[in-house]
XYZ file of C-alpha atoms in Angstrom:
343
model
C 118.567 117.369 -16.843
C 121.592 118.367 -14.766
C 124.456 115.893 -14.712
C 124.841 115.226 -10.983
C 128.454 114.000 -11.099
C 129.597 116.917 -13.260
C 127.752 119.412 -11.071
C 129.621 118.263 -7.966
C 132.986 118.101 -9.731
C 132.665 121.803 -10.574
C 130.640 122.833 -7.511
C 132.967 125.749 -6.688
C 131.983 127.423 -9.972
C 128.248 127.107 -9.298
C 127.999 128.802 -5.909
C 129.607 130.675 -3.048
C 131.282 129.063 -0.051
C 128.752 129.011 2.797
C 130.394 126.949 5.529
C 132.847 124.175 6.295
C 132.149 121.098 8.383
C 134.692 118.826 10.042
C 133.569 115.783 11.985
C 134.439 112.321 13.221
C 132.527 109.119 13.858
C 131.940 108.525 17.571
C 129.767 105.369 17.442
C 128.776 102.713 14.899
C 126.037 100.112 14.563
C 126.206 97.309 12.013
C 123.021 95.480 13.061
C 124.776 92.170 13.576
C 127.936 92.729 11.520
C 130.949 95.046 11.909
C 130.307 98.258 9.918
C 134.028 98.538 9.179
C 134.060 95.045 7.692
C 131.057 95.854 5.510
C 132.469 99.170 4.284
C 135.933 97.745 3.602
C 134.596 94.664 1.830
C 135.857 92.266 4.491
C 132.347 90.837 4.856
C 130.397 89.798 1.745
C 127.358 91.946 1.055
C 123.918 90.358 0.747
C 121.765 90.948 -2.313
C 120.589 94.540 -2.180
C 123.545 95.653 -0.062
C 123.625 96.385 3.652
C 122.769 99.280 5.933
C 124.734 100.591 8.902
C 124.457 103.619 11.205
C 127.275 106.003 12.070
C 126.939 108.649 14.789
C 129.180 111.653 14.187
C 130.122 114.849 16.002
C 131.918 117.915 14.703
C 132.199 121.661 14.148
C 130.778 123.994 11.516
C 132.364 127.346 10.603
C 131.441 130.092 8.164
C 128.010 131.693 7.859
C 127.044 129.405 10.753
C 129.440 128.724 13.614
C 128.922 126.012 16.171
C 128.883 122.253 16.695
C 126.675 119.522 15.334
C 125.780 115.879 15.822
C 124.300 113.631 13.196
C 123.355 110.042 12.424
C 124.364 108.663 9.043
C 122.092 105.941 7.647
C 124.590 104.491 5.192
C 123.525 102.014 2.495
C 126.514 100.011 1.213
C 126.252 98.759 -2.374
C 128.569 96.152 -3.888
C 131.110 97.809 -6.174
C 129.280 101.144 -6.215
C 129.179 104.419 -4.354
C 127.458 104.183 -0.980
C 124.185 106.053 -0.477
C 124.030 108.206 2.643
C 120.968 109.657 4.346
C 121.953 111.921 7.233
C 119.846 113.584 9.929
C 121.348 115.880 12.524
C 121.166 119.035 14.629
C 123.456 122.071 14.566
C 123.884 124.071 17.781
C 125.250 127.559 17.061
C 127.614 129.441 19.333
C 124.557 131.382 20.512
C 122.666 128.183 21.391
C 120.269 128.190 18.431
C 119.330 124.676 17.313
C 118.988 124.092 13.556
C 117.736 120.955 11.809
C 120.336 119.438 9.480
C 119.764 117.007 6.605
C 122.340 115.667 4.146
C 121.475 113.390 1.256
C 124.067 112.022 -1.132
C 126.857 109.601 -1.920
C 130.123 108.331 -0.479
C 132.436 107.134 -3.256
C 134.797 104.209 -2.714
C 137.749 106.613 -2.765
C 136.152 108.634 0.054
C 134.764 111.482 -2.059
C 131.614 112.961 -0.517
C 128.797 114.599 -2.497
C 125.760 115.925 -0.611
C 122.695 118.064 -0.949
C 122.227 119.923 2.347
C 118.994 121.208 3.896
C 118.782 123.474 6.948
C 115.594 124.298 8.835
C 114.738 126.682 11.646
C 111.319 127.988 12.640
C 111.903 131.587 13.741
C 111.934 134.718 11.598
C 115.539 135.514 12.520
C 116.802 132.331 10.844
C 114.077 131.795 8.248
C 116.470 132.564 5.368
C 118.199 129.245 6.070
C 115.070 127.375 4.941
C 115.287 128.846 1.444
C 118.953 128.153 0.732
C 120.032 125.767 -2.018
C 123.075 124.130 -0.423
C 125.397 121.478 -1.826
C 128.596 120.060 -0.358
C 131.670 118.168 -1.451
C 134.472 116.753 0.623
C 136.472 113.733 1.673
C 136.273 111.035 4.314
C 139.315 109.264 5.725
C 138.014 105.729 6.278
C 140.975 104.718 8.429
C 140.636 107.650 10.839
C 136.824 107.837 10.548
C 137.003 111.590 9.999
C 135.550 113.770 7.260
C 135.568 117.341 5.946
C 132.975 119.110 3.837
C 132.701 122.458 2.078
C 129.154 123.760 1.670
C 128.260 126.026 -1.239
C 125.107 128.086 -1.711
C 123.822 128.272 -5.286
C 121.312 130.830 -6.525
C 118.960 128.336 -8.160
C 118.474 124.649 -7.499
C 119.552 122.838 -10.697
C 117.607 119.684 -9.814
C 113.905 118.852 -9.998
C 113.128 121.779 -12.322
C 114.380 124.172 -9.661
C 111.925 123.031 -6.992
C 112.811 123.228 -3.286
C 114.149 120.047 -1.697
C 110.893 118.933 -0.078
C 108.929 119.657 -3.260
C 111.033 117.255 -5.315
C 114.156 119.246 -6.127
C 116.541 116.492 -5.073
C 119.922 115.647 -6.550
C 119.814 112.070 -5.237
C 117.239 109.352 -4.701
C 115.733 109.803 -1.241
C 114.935 106.692 0.861
C 112.699 108.875 3.027
C 110.293 109.471 0.126
C 107.135 107.368 -0.003
C 104.508 107.133 -2.736
C 101.860 105.537 -0.500
C 98.559 107.430 -0.214
C 98.333 107.522 3.575
C 95.172 109.641 3.431
C 93.395 106.619 1.950
C 95.281 103.949 3.881
C 93.460 100.634 3.338
C 94.467 98.979 6.635
C 92.813 99.088 10.056
C 93.979 97.419 13.247
C 91.268 94.804 13.838
C 91.407 93.289 10.305
C 95.215 93.207 10.563
C 95.029 91.310 13.843
C 92.726 88.735 12.237
C 94.619 88.394 8.934
C 96.433 85.026 8.841
C 98.680 86.336 6.032
C 99.966 89.179 8.239
C 102.964 88.646 10.541
C 103.074 90.709 13.723
C 106.394 92.569 13.525
C 106.164 94.664 16.670
C 103.476 96.170 18.863
C 103.323 97.982 22.154
C 102.535 101.123 24.110
C 105.302 103.664 24.525
C 105.902 107.253 25.520
C 106.640 110.472 23.684
C 109.772 111.749 25.409
C 109.863 115.207 23.882
C 109.512 117.300 20.753
C 112.178 119.599 19.352
C 110.561 122.373 17.319
C 113.661 124.364 16.245
C 112.453 127.688 17.601
C 108.703 127.226 17.251
C 106.266 127.112 20.184
C 105.034 123.511 20.172
C 101.704 124.291 21.837
C 101.060 127.094 19.361
C 101.868 124.792 16.438
C 99.493 122.035 17.575
C 96.721 124.504 18.404
C 96.860 126.011 14.920
C 98.285 129.404 15.946
C 101.401 129.177 13.753
C 101.428 129.818 10.016
C 102.877 126.718 8.389
C 105.090 127.174 5.307
C 104.203 125.389 2.073
C 106.941 122.783 2.503
C 105.977 122.102 6.117
C 107.382 122.971 9.526
C 110.217 120.698 10.710
C 110.237 119.104 14.153
C 111.832 116.073 15.793
C 109.811 113.779 18.044
C 111.583 111.406 20.442
C 109.926 108.257 21.800
C 110.578 104.887 23.425
C 108.751 101.847 24.732
C 108.513 98.045 24.934
C 107.743 95.886 21.916
C 106.363 92.384 21.436
C 105.852 90.214 18.359
C 108.567 89.047 15.992
C 110.749 91.645 17.697
C 110.676 91.425 21.505
C 112.488 94.040 23.538
C 112.532 97.826 23.668
C 112.567 100.518 21.002
C 113.955 104.051 20.988
C 113.228 106.292 18.044
C 113.291 109.698 16.415
C 110.490 110.936 14.208
C 111.679 113.581 11.751
C 108.305 115.289 11.358
C 106.925 117.869 8.977
C 103.728 119.604 10.023
C 101.891 120.577 6.835
C 99.632 123.606 6.149
C 96.514 121.383 6.042
C 97.190 120.173 9.585
C 98.513 116.762 8.555
C 101.913 115.495 9.642
C 104.421 113.680 7.450
C 106.188 111.099 9.591
C 109.695 109.709 9.098
C 110.881 107.501 11.955
C 114.263 105.887 12.517
C 113.914 103.394 15.362
C 116.524 101.307 17.154
C 115.163 98.034 18.546
C 117.145 96.192 21.218
C 115.872 92.638 21.564
C 115.748 90.471 24.674
C 118.393 88.280 22.965
C 120.827 91.216 22.946
C 120.551 91.965 19.224
C 120.024 95.376 17.609
C 117.809 96.123 14.614
C 116.816 99.255 12.738
C 113.152 99.930 11.975
C 112.500 102.572 9.308
C 108.941 103.882 9.061
C 107.246 106.459 6.838
C 103.694 107.651 7.273
C 101.256 110.420 8.052
C 98.511 111.580 10.371
C 95.536 113.782 9.520
C 93.232 116.175 11.418
C 90.158 114.118 10.476
C 91.663 110.979 12.048
C 92.450 112.606 15.388
C 95.525 111.124 17.067
C 95.664 108.109 14.696
C 98.477 107.640 12.191
C 99.297 105.239 9.350
C 102.722 103.953 8.335
C 104.716 101.643 6.117
C 107.991 100.259 7.434
C 110.908 97.893 6.914
C 113.129 95.959 9.317
C 116.891 96.322 8.828
C 119.286 93.634 10.071
C 122.499 92.140 8.713
C 121.985 88.874 10.611
C 120.852 85.800 8.682
C 118.442 85.132 11.525
C 116.363 88.145 10.495
C 116.772 87.820 6.721
C 113.175 86.705 6.157
C 111.797 89.384 8.484
C 113.805 92.043 6.633
C 112.132 91.099 3.349
C 108.583 91.714 4.554
C 106.558 94.781 3.600
C 105.149 96.204 6.806
C 102.088 98.340 7.475
C 101.452 100.114 10.737
C 98.496 101.715 12.474
C 98.690 103.509 15.774
C 98.148 106.739 17.635
C 100.050 109.479 19.426
C 98.504 111.707 22.087
C 100.772 114.736 22.461
C 98.997 115.768 25.669
C 99.234 112.454 27.569
C 102.439 111.492 25.679
C 101.043 108.013 25.031
C 102.033 106.225 21.803
C 100.386 102.999 20.610
C 102.095 101.156 17.745
C 101.205 98.051 15.735
C 103.152 96.911 12.657
C 102.306 93.843 10.557
C 104.291 92.380 7.664
C 103.337 90.862 4.305
C 105.403 88.754 1.913
C 104.052 90.659 -1.098
C 104.049 94.428 -1.328
C 100.396 95.326 -0.594
C 100.721 98.602 -2.518
C 102.233 97.148 -5.714
């Protein structure tokens, strides 16, 4: 097994320089607490740590030249390196939009170590999907700026050389789920009648657009596009009202992968703004299948650093709903349980 720390310390010897990224934080969200206070240790961390979001913007130079924006879903651990799960979009100088994913760690001294995944869905940029990219760099916490150097290695040293989405990951991925969504044991009516289930949020929203990174969306959904083994990446954007334990409005991004069998692997990061003026993060993983039509099945968690939502954040949530890409209607229902129903 490859030693992750040693691999990144000597990364320059393993691969060739692919690109450099320089960026700065432009917005933060601490879900009830100052992100700076949490990162610096000024605010005590709860058991299990705390999560914050950082929106960044910057430039990339090298084999790809352009700008990029990204959202960092940073998990702060007491006395340890912070885990970072980053989703973004690169826009090249020629206007080509490329999906960007970084997964890795932020050390307490500011050292950055990331595995990097790029995706684009046209033949001209298809080579990007097969690259094994890793990055190291430094963040200046005081200035909220960071620099990275990306290196391309010939063979992925992690996960027995598998591609990223097939398990070749250098770091633990919070976007992985081991739930069998194809045999999801929950349906809406029994959930509504279950006294042990807490309504987390429910409502009817709208699909505001889909970004397919070069692919024709209609062709993809009508089965006219050959889907690669690891799936075809797209981003879905949605919003709507919510009622239940969380009352207000939600706005989310679904980092989708359309699979060769016609199913979709769903990975949603949702910001909920409550009527009380508070902000929460809802993280949902799930899937939809051709045999279930527009219906989908999810598991989710509520993220808040406010004591008010501590109990809600501990629940294990299950969701059932539907998305109609033609009418753009989304129906969502999430219910929470004290005990993990999949344990």
